[in-house]
XYZ file of C-alpha atoms in Angstrom:
539
model
C 49.031 40.472 25.928
C 51.213 37.341 25.502
C 54.816 38.037 24.588
C 56.315 35.025 22.814
C 59.984 35.277 21.965
C 62.347 32.721 20.521
C 65.499 34.622 21.468
C 64.974 36.868 24.501
C 67.699 39.074 25.900
C 70.647 36.774 26.709
C 70.745 38.263 30.190
C 67.235 36.926 30.920
C 67.855 33.196 30.419
C 70.784 30.858 29.937
C 71.799 30.448 26.302
C 71.018 26.733 26.362
C 67.440 27.255 27.542
C 67.012 30.077 25.051
C 68.135 27.863 22.191
C 66.402 24.621 23.139
C 62.954 25.750 24.281
C 60.139 25.712 21.759
C 58.583 28.909 23.095
C 59.689 31.303 25.819
C 56.963 33.306 27.568
C 58.667 36.268 29.152
C 57.412 38.412 32.033
C 53.719 37.622 31.544
C 51.119 39.378 33.670
C 49.103 37.493 36.280
C 45.867 37.434 34.274
C 47.565 35.813 31.297
C 49.270 33.194 33.476
C 45.931 32.242 35.037
C 44.363 32.014 31.577
C 47.203 29.829 30.291
C 46.900 27.515 33.293
C 43.184 27.053 32.692
C 43.610 26.601 28.919
C 46.123 23.817 29.526
C 43.730 22.241 32.068
C 46.321 22.551 34.835
C 43.982 24.169 37.358
C 40.469 25.231 38.292
C 38.941 28.438 39.613
C 37.311 28.577 43.048
C 34.094 30.424 43.819
C 36.169 33.387 45.088
C 38.276 33.561 41.913
C 41.433 31.856 43.176
C 43.389 29.514 40.903
C 43.412 26.023 42.434
C 46.269 23.726 41.421
C 47.813 20.492 42.662
C 51.540 20.033 43.104
C 51.410 16.266 42.650
C 53.496 13.810 44.635
C 55.173 16.493 46.751
C 52.946 18.774 48.801
C 55.756 20.150 50.943
C 59.494 20.704 50.933
C 61.894 17.774 50.997
C 64.845 18.955 53.166
C 66.757 15.675 52.829
C 66.876 16.194 49.066
C 68.347 19.691 49.159
C 72.049 19.933 48.326
C 74.730 22.626 48.176
C 77.635 22.408 45.762
C 80.852 21.974 47.705
C 83.661 23.870 45.986
C 86.457 26.294 46.847
C 83.941 29.039 47.678
C 81.787 26.995 50.062
C 84.189 24.367 51.388
C 85.061 26.222 54.605
C 82.061 28.525 54.943
C 79.075 26.155 54.960
C 78.043 24.232 58.081
C 78.081 20.810 56.407
C 76.002 18.006 57.870
C 72.447 16.693 57.857
C 71.000 20.127 57.020
C 73.564 21.250 54.440
C 74.358 18.216 52.330
C 77.316 18.534 49.944
C 77.221 17.628 46.266
C 79.954 17.951 43.657
C 80.317 20.524 40.888
C 80.371 17.693 38.364
C 77.017 16.430 39.646
C 75.525 19.906 39.365
C 76.767 20.322 35.792
C 75.445 16.892 34.810
C 72.004 17.693 36.226
C 71.966 21.096 34.525
C 72.817 19.537 31.173
C 70.124 16.866 31.539
C 67.494 19.375 32.635
C 68.338 21.657 29.706
C 67.949 18.791 27.242
C 64.720 17.732 28.941
C 62.989 20.989 28.013
C 63.969 20.752 24.340
C 61.024 21.778 22.171
C 58.909 22.536 25.245
C 57.342 25.749 26.531
C 59.062 27.649 29.317
C 58.049 30.695 31.345
C 60.721 33.204 32.341
C 60.413 35.982 34.911
C 62.730 38.665 36.205
C 62.089 39.504 39.843
C 64.083 40.247 42.955
C 64.357 39.568 46.665
C 64.856 42.301 49.258
C 62.690 45.415 49.557
C 65.658 47.591 50.592
C 67.487 48.686 47.396
C 70.816 48.439 49.237
C 70.422 44.689 49.626
C 68.318 43.598 46.663
C 69.200 40.428 44.781
C 67.962 39.937 41.223
C 66.388 36.539 40.598
C 65.478 35.113 37.188
C 63.138 32.117 37.319
C 62.603 29.606 34.535
C 59.526 27.385 34.928
C 57.818 24.749 32.812
C 54.289 25.668 33.899
C 52.456 29.008 33.899
C 51.152 28.606 37.449
C 54.656 28.077 38.868
C 55.669 31.334 37.176
C 52.576 32.985 38.647
C 53.723 31.847 42.099
C 57.017 33.687 41.498
C 55.072 36.773 40.417
C 53.247 36.691 43.756
C 56.027 35.727 46.170
C 59.043 37.576 44.820
C 59.252 41.343 44.460
C 58.044 42.712 41.139
C 60.318 45.123 39.196
C 58.724 48.062 37.386
C 58.923 48.454 33.618
C 61.666 51.028 34.186
C 63.579 48.584 36.390
C 63.361 45.897 33.699
C 65.186 48.091 31.193
C 68.330 48.056 33.338
C 67.835 44.599 34.891
C 70.971 42.461 35.146
C 70.673 38.737 35.728
C 72.224 37.688 39.040
C 70.712 34.433 40.330
C 68.786 31.874 38.258
C 66.232 29.290 39.391
C 65.606 26.495 36.907
C 62.515 24.549 37.992
C 61.619 21.484 35.909
C 59.328 19.237 37.981
C 58.905 16.791 35.085
C 62.597 15.950 35.111
C 63.402 13.030 37.403
C 66.946 12.329 38.496
C 68.503 8.889 38.443
C 69.981 8.534 41.956
C 72.527 5.929 40.842
C 74.078 8.126 38.173
C 73.099 11.646 39.269
C 74.287 11.546 42.890
C 70.907 12.405 44.419
C 69.036 10.571 47.182
C 65.951 10.019 45.069
C 64.288 11.389 41.924
C 63.534 14.835 43.330
C 66.212 17.373 44.251
C 67.059 20.990 44.927
C 70.689 21.938 44.304
C 72.191 25.334 45.144
C 75.444 26.429 43.493
C 76.820 29.614 45.075
C 79.602 29.911 42.508
C 77.362 29.677 39.440
C 74.544 31.480 41.276
C 71.974 28.924 40.242
C 69.331 26.765 41.903
C 68.194 23.581 40.137
C 64.853 22.058 41.157
C 63.657 18.805 39.651
C 61.152 16.062 40.415
C 58.966 18.263 42.649
C 56.354 20.843 41.673
C 55.997 22.147 45.231
C 56.501 25.889 44.800
C 57.869 26.435 48.292
C 61.173 24.933 47.125
C 61.784 28.059 45.008
C 60.835 30.480 47.769
C 62.932 28.769 50.427
C 65.805 28.147 48.024
C 66.310 31.898 47.662
C 65.792 32.369 51.404
C 68.663 29.953 52.045
C 70.852 31.893 49.611
C 70.078 35.156 51.419
C 70.731 33.464 54.769
C 74.249 32.752 53.551
C 75.110 35.941 51.664
C 73.574 38.723 53.772
C 75.472 38.023 57.034
C 78.753 37.398 55.207
C 78.659 40.325 52.810
C 76.534 42.969 54.552
C 76.331 41.944 58.238
C 72.550 41.817 57.785
C 70.669 39.388 60.029
C 68.279 37.244 57.945
C 65.187 36.264 59.935
C 62.435 33.672 59.537
C 59.718 35.862 61.011
C 56.704 38.039 60.290
C 56.671 41.795 60.896
C 54.089 44.513 61.395
C 54.141 48.210 62.214
C 52.040 50.404 64.500
C 50.644 53.835 63.718
C 53.708 55.449 65.318
C 56.078 53.396 63.172
C 56.947 50.973 65.983
C 57.993 47.674 64.427
C 57.288 44.223 65.879
C 58.804 40.903 64.810
C 57.146 37.526 65.352
C 59.308 34.388 65.256
C 57.757 30.949 65.554
C 57.650 27.463 64.107
C 54.534 26.030 62.481
C 51.473 26.009 64.738
C 52.705 28.604 67.230
C 50.439 31.421 66.039
C 52.913 33.523 64.045
C 50.462 34.352 61.254
C 47.507 34.770 63.616
C 49.227 37.186 65.991
C 51.032 39.241 63.352
C 47.813 39.748 61.351
C 46.443 42.828 63.079
C 43.939 45.189 61.472
C 45.334 48.032 63.598
C 48.914 47.565 62.395
C 50.454 47.622 58.913
C 51.837 44.335 57.607
C 55.492 44.529 56.574
C 55.700 40.851 55.658
C 54.633 37.429 56.860
C 57.702 35.195 56.672
C 61.192 36.431 55.684
C 63.019 39.629 56.670
C 66.455 41.156 57.024
C 67.685 43.393 59.850
C 70.300 45.824 58.556
C 71.980 48.543 60.587
C 69.026 50.938 60.633
C 66.135 49.120 58.954
C 64.180 45.893 58.782
C 63.038 44.928 55.293
C 60.904 42.216 53.737
C 62.587 39.762 51.385
C 59.367 38.992 49.535
C 56.516 40.526 47.587
C 53.775 38.235 48.791
C 52.483 35.758 51.327
C 52.445 31.951 51.368
C 49.886 31.201 54.046
C 48.840 27.826 55.401
C 45.099 27.544 54.921
C 44.076 24.282 56.571
C 40.868 24.972 58.564
C 40.885 28.563 57.315
C 37.755 30.601 58.017
C 36.656 34.207 57.757
C 36.143 34.235 61.523
C 39.612 32.955 62.504
C 41.739 34.622 59.806
C 39.680 37.373 58.152
C 42.605 39.038 56.365
C 43.937 35.831 54.813
C 40.434 34.644 53.936
C 39.713 37.923 52.133
C 43.041 37.730 50.265
C 42.027 34.508 48.512
C 40.677 35.982 45.307
C 41.863 36.324 41.723
C 44.775 35.753 41.011
C 45.700 34.014 44.311
C 46.978 30.445 43.949
C 45.504 27.755 46.204
C 47.651 24.646 46.427
C 46.307 21.141 47.030
C 42.885 22.143 48.345
C 39.650 20.224 47.761
C 36.172 21.423 46.825
C 32.910 20.517 48.466
C 31.187 17.861 46.349
C 29.811 19.141 43.018
C 30.878 22.753 43.740
C 33.854 25.015 43.289
C 33.697 26.114 46.936
C 36.875 25.216 48.806
C 36.581 22.867 51.776
C 39.417 24.238 53.897
C 38.991 21.495 56.491
C 39.668 18.773 53.919
C 43.199 17.462 54.382
C 42.867 14.432 52.112
C 45.667 15.668 49.851
C 47.789 17.256 52.588
C 47.646 19.164 55.846
C 49.966 21.657 54.148
C 47.378 23.386 51.973
C 48.646 26.808 50.955
C 47.521 30.153 49.569
C 50.032 32.238 47.591
C 49.092 35.854 46.935
C 50.780 39.239 46.409
C 51.127 41.246 49.590
C 48.817 43.983 48.297
C 45.913 41.551 48.739
C 46.209 42.432 52.442
C 44.369 45.731 52.886
C 46.697 47.138 55.532
C 49.968 45.982 53.978
C 52.627 48.675 53.861
C 53.269 49.757 50.272
C 57.065 49.726 50.653
C 57.761 46.847 53.013
C 60.518 48.456 55.068
C 60.428 49.464 58.729
C 62.699 50.906 61.381
C 64.571 49.068 64.143
C 62.096 46.772 65.956
C 60.713 47.934 69.261
C 59.405 44.493 70.252
C 60.411 40.970 69.285
C 58.201 37.983 70.083
C 59.442 34.392 70.186
C 56.307 32.259 69.895
C 56.185 28.711 71.221
C 53.344 26.269 71.620
C 54.480 24.556 74.817
C 52.458 21.362 75.179
C 54.293 20.611 78.446
C 52.371 23.432 80.131
C 55.544 24.862 81.707
C 56.495 28.154 80.067
C 54.748 31.411 81.062
C 52.182 32.814 78.619
C 54.435 35.854 78.312
C 57.839 36.628 79.781
C 60.638 39.087 79.138
C 64.107 37.928 78.070
C 67.562 39.342 78.660
C 69.931 39.590 75.691
C 71.633 36.339 76.693
C 68.280 34.580 77.085
C 67.150 35.959 73.733
C 70.177 34.437 72.024
C 69.677 31.145 73.883
C 66.003 30.827 72.952
C 66.763 31.996 69.415
C 69.292 29.191 69.114
C 66.890 26.699 70.672
C 63.875 27.573 68.487
C 61.582 25.533 70.734
C 58.010 24.449 70.324
C 56.164 21.209 71.097
C 53.588 19.015 69.456
C 51.367 16.161 70.527
C 53.023 12.809 69.979
C 51.347 10.347 67.649
C 47.702 9.435 67.263
C 47.422 6.290 69.399
C 44.596 6.173 71.921
C 45.813 7.119 75.410
C 49.129 8.584 74.253
C 49.086 12.225 75.357
C 52.789 12.806 75.938
C 54.026 15.966 74.168
C 57.110 15.897 71.965
C 59.667 18.690 72.024
C 60.713 20.213 68.707
C 63.807 22.386 68.362
C 64.763 24.275 65.196
C 67.638 26.730 65.616
C 66.785 30.355 64.836
C 63.230 29.170 64.120
C 64.381 27.872 60.754
C 67.363 25.523 61.039
C 66.801 23.892 57.637
C 67.377 27.252 55.909
C 70.716 28.096 57.563
C 73.852 27.436 55.493
C 76.161 28.754 58.237
C 76.413 27.489 61.810
C 73.384 28.591 63.892
C 75.571 30.312 66.502
C 76.666 32.826 63.842
C 73.067 34.036 63.519
C 72.498 34.047 67.272
C 75.618 36.126 67.854
C 74.564 38.551 65.130
C 71.193 38.902 66.865
C 73.023 39.528 70.138
C 75.064 42.332 68.550
C 71.871 43.926 67.226
C 70.279 43.782 70.684
C 73.393 45.158 72.391
C 73.465 48.043 69.915
C 69.781 48.701 70.575
C 69.102 48.058 74.278
C 65.668 49.663 73.898
C 64.425 46.585 72.011
C 62.197 44.323 74.132
C 62.311 40.571 73.542
C 59.367 38.484 74.741
C 58.830 34.741 74.967
C 55.151 33.979 74.352
C 53.661 30.563 75.082
C 50.558 29.933 72.974
C 50.317 26.338 74.196
C 49.037 24.757 77.390
C 48.470 25.874 80.965
C 47.078 24.278 84.167
C 48.706 21.040 83.070
C 50.324 19.474 80.042
C 48.455 18.436 76.919
C 45.803 15.916 77.901
C 45.211 17.342 81.385
C 45.609 21.103 81.014
C 43.969 23.505 78.607
C 45.118 25.677 75.715
C 45.895 29.254 76.675
C 43.049 31.476 75.530
C 43.807 33.305 72.273
C 41.965 36.263 73.780
C 44.478 36.395 76.634
C 47.439 35.940 74.290
C 46.267 38.805 72.107
C 45.822 40.974 75.225
C 49.360 40.199 76.404
C 50.893 40.928 72.992
C 48.888 44.151 72.770
C 50.044 45.188 76.251
C 53.679 44.569 75.265
C 53.246 46.538 72.028
C 51.609 49.460 73.837
C 54.252 49.621 76.572
C 51.821 48.596 79.307
C 54.159 45.866 80.580
C 57.142 48.195 80.892
C 56.322 49.485 84.363
C 55.117 46.173 85.768
C 56.821 44.250 88.583
C 58.446 41.045 87.354
C 59.083 37.683 88.992
C 61.954 35.427 87.926
C 61.000 31.924 86.845
C 62.990 29.559 89.123
C 63.957 27.130 86.357
C 64.123 29.127 83.126
C 65.115 32.481 84.644
C 62.761 34.469 82.423
C 60.919 37.482 83.855
C 57.170 37.046 84.405
C 55.019 40.198 84.670
C 52.902 40.302 87.825
C 49.974 41.989 86.077
C 48.684 42.583 82.565
C 45.589 44.478 81.389
C 42.632 42.225 80.522
C 44.390 39.069 81.733
C 43.650 37.359 85.089
C 46.689 37.537 87.374
C 46.700 33.798 88.068
C 47.111 33.083 84.322
C 50.484 34.858 84.141
C 52.415 32.450 86.383
C 52.116 28.908 84.968
C 52.869 27.206 88.311
C 49.875 28.884 89.922
C 47.562 27.359 87.306
C 48.592 23.782 88.180
C 46.652 22.111 90.959
C 49.624 19.867 91.757
C 52.596 22.233 92.245
C 55.100 19.381 92.674
C 53.957 17.925 89.364
C 54.595 21.304 87.743
C 58.118 21.490 89.210
C 58.924 18.024 87.867
C 57.497 18.937 84.453
C 59.568 22.140 84.402
C 62.709 20.135 85.124
C 61.806 17.652 82.400
C 61.513 20.436 79.842
C 64.685 22.110 81.116
C 66.629 18.872 80.594
C 65.323 18.700 77.021
C 66.570 22.252 76.400
C 69.986 21.422 77.838
C 70.251 18.194 75.845
C 69.358 19.988 72.615
C 71.862 22.751 73.358
C 74.793 20.326 73.627
C 75.306 20.598 69.852
C 75.919 24.359 70.136
C 77.769 24.514 73.444
C 81.319 24.521 72.098
C 80.645 27.371 69.644
C 78.358 29.439 71.895
C 79.468 32.524 73.807
C 79.476 32.739 77.593
C 76.386 34.988 77.543
C 74.411 32.330 75.673
C 75.610 29.487 77.911
C 74.728 31.407 81.071
C 71.115 31.700 79.881
C 70.601 27.940 80.062
C 67.759 26.806 82.369
C 68.711 25.471 85.785
C 68.491 21.709 86.015
C 68.573 19.331 88.942
C 68.511 15.571 89.239
C 65.049 14.442 88.202
C 63.568 11.274 86.785
C 62.760 11.964 83.118
């Protein structure tokens, strides 16, 4: 049933929006939001029942157009620079006024929701959208309060998303027409010029990344999490393309969450109520759980159909490589009903090393864990020119640098304190990239072997193994692993030319050291001592 109200509870929306909007649709159910999207011809339905929409010009986040209001509260607490770009209070207020006037006599959709599955750390979030499908996205991705919860709901943070409003860079202080502006004092996020829904999700993640460590000493984490039958929790960190979703999706383990979590003193909890999965090249064979989750009322963003059908062509990247599926977490059959777990038993840092240097699995000390957490390394193939096979290193601190308002070392040190307080936690570095050579000459590590190594770590079958220290990176390489050939475990043994491997290892080590220069002055001695050993080498 559609609830149309001209004057909703003043705690649910700002008074200006409440007064100016033609109609306010408040807390609509998913079925109604799908119906409204179709009625307004803003989307189509796939053969599996998913709602397919297009986000227009922007099919991904625009980090260079995200700003934080610099005021007395944030002046000395935000790590200002290329990631956290300051903007004035006056600019924020001008944009808010213009956006409010822009929606005069228009429809808006309002939703109360929250972030943080642990009641001790929940943050109420009210979203105001100008399309029903954007509000449906918030229904899926944020946590959904019960009817009882709504009766006592108090507005805390507000997201105002108006993609149709375009800023004037000359007068509005933005870089271009699109923008995301976070104001920690007013507890508001303004999003204009972009309909990409991920801006809302990651906007709140950035807010939590700032508030949770400062207020509660909770470590916010850009990772997935699952839980074994005995309640043993595993965390999977990794940048795009490293296998985070693939390896954390395990039919034998309960899904806690797929992207954002907090580690409090005694628990790990999901920030979200859903999943936002990349679905380029998706298939039932490769990702059966995600494939099965794409049903009514899942949202599919920027996908294409096979000609003259409503069957999705997941291999079609003509609109974007960043095709996405947004669905509530209960679409995953083995998702845990209350997405909270105990202290993790195993942590996996996933990297796709196209240099062919890092071991397929290795164990890290606490210092090494902080170092690799700060580094956030993966690699990708450079360019598309014929004959160019040289890999490019990619570093993103804490596996999510663009979402960190504070200096990255603050998060690394907080991780270190967690690990020191819980020495039973195992931290593993897992290379899902190349072996027997770099990209172009070597081969991709078998997913079957990677799964076997992760399973062995989860089941404690690597605990009693003998380990060998990597001469350059100092990580501990197990000498044996069930269902994995011994020669696969040590990357140097897979290279035919051992000298070439040593040179490649030094090349990668130098890249790590060069990247770490930006953190060296603020890093602790334990982190610095975990740096790889470098020697003079032509790179």
